[in-house]
Amino acid sequence: MKSLVELLHELPKNIAHRGARRQAPENTLAAFLLAEKLGADGVELDTFRCATGEMVVTHDDDLKVWSNGEGKVTKTPLKALKELDFGSHFSSEFAKEQIPTLQEVIDSLDKNSFINIEVKTLALRPIQEVLEVAKIIKLNNIYHRTIVSSFNPIVLRMLYKTDVKIPLGFLYQFKLPIYSIEYIFRSSKAKLQALHPESRLIGNTLMKQAISRGYQINTWTVNETVEMQHLISLGVDSIITDYPDKLHKILTKH
Ligand code: G3P
Ligand code: MG
């Protein structure tokens, strides 16, 4: 456990999960800009590479889930994606919300906001996605306020080989000992900056092991006050939440 003094100096980042998704349609510019207004330090967003090569921001490849379209994001050109309505599933007030590109989100956010780019592909050779994400981070020079996370370790290993400066976080939701995570990355020698476990997996043991091995802990999806307080007391580095306003209130009391 960290001392009280250490905790006071190192409160976790408040990261809005898919933007402020309880008050605006998730993964849209409306949700990201609202998250900043509500006190988030940054946003988590989900990305796919569309048919014309741009990285676009949405949680599912199936267009039916979040838009009035059909088919797959990965098989649709950007121009056609931009004609779809990504807001009405939330409320008619947001009917004009389009799918944003990753570049548009970077352009819209405050220059101090943190961006957790989750790469969603399950491909065994996700070369195009990796090259595109690496290109965008380099072009915008956002290494200091970005982390790329993925459930797909191949994405992270390939990113490490493409640009060693990109901060990387491994996402997982089942209990995995840290040595097994290190084993997954050993052959590529990829260095992770952070582990991104689901919040129910976090306890004192994981925190101690992570700290002793130099990993940050960024956890998701934390929506209850009691759990937020518990994770702050354990000393996690980021809390990814659907309620950045609630977390902001708790953090400002510390
Ligand atoms: O990055 C944390 C979290 O977003 C992972 O799960 O399904 O919400 O993208 P999901
Ligand atoms: Mg995500």
PDB file of C-alpha atoms in Angstrom, residues 15-20 25-36 41-48 54-59 78 82 97-118 136-137 140 142 145-147:
ATOM      1  CA  ILE A  15     -10.639   8.607 -17.925  1.00  0.00           C
ATOM      2  CA  ALA A  16     -14.100   8.699 -19.500  1.00  0.00           C
ATOM      3  CA  HIS A  17     -14.991   5.294 -20.933  1.00  0.00           C
ATOM      4  CA  ARG A  18     -16.025   5.856 -24.596  1.00  0.00           C
ATOM      5  CA  GLY A  19     -16.546   9.504 -23.548  1.00  0.00           C
ATOM      6  CA  ALA A  20     -19.318  10.626 -21.211  1.00  0.00           C
ATOM      7  CA  PRO A  25     -23.830   8.793 -27.512  1.00  0.00           C
ATOM      8  CA  GLU A  26     -20.635   6.879 -26.794  1.00  0.00           C
ATOM      9  CA  ASN A  27     -17.517   7.247 -28.963  1.00  0.00           C
ATOM     10  CA  THR A  28     -18.755  10.482 -30.591  1.00  0.00           C
ATOM     11  CA  LEU A  29     -17.266  13.961 -30.442  1.00  0.00           C
ATOM     12  CA  ALA A  30     -20.265  15.023 -28.323  1.00  0.00           C
ATOM     13  CA  ALA A  31     -19.400  12.399 -25.694  1.00  0.00           C
ATOM     14  CA  PHE A  32     -15.679  13.233 -25.708  1.00  0.00           C
ATOM     15  CA  LEU A  33     -16.165  16.994 -25.406  1.00  0.00           C
ATOM     16  CA  LEU A  34     -18.741  16.545 -22.657  1.00  0.00           C
ATOM     17  CA  ALA A  35     -16.322  14.285 -20.748  1.00  0.00           C
ATOM     18  CA  GLU A  36     -13.791  17.121 -20.654  1.00  0.00           C
ATOM     19  CA  ASP A  41      -8.523  14.069 -17.528  1.00  0.00           C
ATOM     20  CA  GLY A  42      -8.977  12.179 -20.765  1.00  0.00           C
ATOM     21  CA  VAL A  43     -10.956   9.618 -22.709  1.00  0.00           C
ATOM     22  CA  GLU A  44     -10.863   5.966 -23.623  1.00  0.00           C
ATOM     23  CA  LEU A  45     -12.012   5.179 -27.178  1.00  0.00           C
ATOM     24  CA  ASP A  46     -12.350   2.111 -29.400  1.00  0.00           C
ATOM     25  CA  THR A  47     -10.922   1.983 -32.911  1.00  0.00           C
ATOM     26  CA  PHE A  48     -11.288   0.009 -36.125  1.00  0.00           C
ATOM     27  CA  GLU A  54      -8.680   5.544 -41.757  1.00  0.00           C
ATOM     28  CA  MET A  55      -8.897   4.607 -38.078  1.00  0.00           C
ATOM     29  CA  VAL A  56     -12.460   5.347 -36.950  1.00  0.00           C
ATOM     30  CA  VAL A  57     -13.892   5.397 -33.458  1.00  0.00           C
ATOM     31  CA  THR A  58     -16.673   3.015 -32.466  1.00  0.00           C
ATOM     32  CA  HIS A  59     -17.017  -0.006 -30.216  1.00  0.00           C
ATOM     33  CA  LEU A  78     -15.163   6.500 -44.667  1.00  0.00           C
ATOM     34  CA  LYS A  82     -19.934   9.550 -42.421  1.00  0.00           C
ATOM     35  CA  GLU A  97     -23.548  12.713 -34.577  1.00  0.00           C
ATOM     36  CA  GLN A  98     -21.229  11.007 -37.037  1.00  0.00           C
ATOM     37  CA  ILE A  99     -18.596   8.388 -36.485  1.00  0.00           C
ATOM     38  CA  PRO A 100     -15.377  10.313 -35.746  1.00  0.00           C
ATOM     39  CA  THR A 101     -11.972   9.419 -37.113  1.00  0.00           C
ATOM     40  CA  LEU A 102      -9.203   9.057 -34.570  1.00  0.00           C
ATOM     41  CA  GLN A 103      -7.618  12.163 -36.070  1.00  0.00           C
ATOM     42  CA  GLU A 104     -10.818  14.177 -35.569  1.00  0.00           C
ATOM     43  CA  VAL A 105     -10.938  13.202 -31.897  1.00  0.00           C
ATOM     44  CA  ILE A 106      -7.325  14.274 -31.411  1.00  0.00           C
ATOM     45  CA  ASP A 107      -8.067  17.571 -33.179  1.00  0.00           C
ATOM     46  CA  SER A 108     -11.158  18.214 -31.023  1.00  0.00           C
ATOM     47  CA  LEU A 109      -9.800  17.407 -27.581  1.00  0.00           C
ATOM     48  CA  ASP A 110      -7.967  19.850 -25.376  1.00  0.00           C
ATOM     49  CA  LYS A 111      -4.214  19.636 -25.956  1.00  0.00           C
ATOM     50  CA  ASN A 112      -3.734  18.457 -22.362  1.00  0.00           C
ATOM     51  CA  SER A 113      -6.316  15.675 -22.476  1.00  0.00           C
ATOM     52  CA  PHE A 114      -5.149  12.098 -22.200  1.00  0.00           C
ATOM     53  CA  ILE A 115      -6.175   9.568 -24.885  1.00  0.00           C
ATOM     54  CA  ASN A 116      -6.421   5.816 -24.328  1.00  0.00           C
ATOM     55  CA  ILE A 117      -6.666   4.359 -27.825  1.00  0.00           C
ATOM     56  CA  GLU A 118      -8.065   0.833 -27.700  1.00  0.00           C
ATOM     57  CA  ILE A 136      -1.186   9.125 -36.161  1.00  0.00           C
ATOM     58  CA  ILE A 137       0.598   9.164 -32.791  1.00  0.00           C
ATOM     59  CA  ASN A 140       0.455  14.475 -33.760  1.00  0.00           C
ATOM     60  CA  ILE A 142       1.104  12.789 -28.572  1.00  0.00           C
ATOM     61  CA  ARG A 145      -0.536  11.879 -23.433  1.00  0.00           C
ATOM     62  CA  THR A 146      -1.437   8.597 -25.088  1.00  0.00           C
ATOM     63  CA  ILE A 147      -1.550   4.935 -24.260  1.00  0.00           C
TER      64      ILE A 147
END
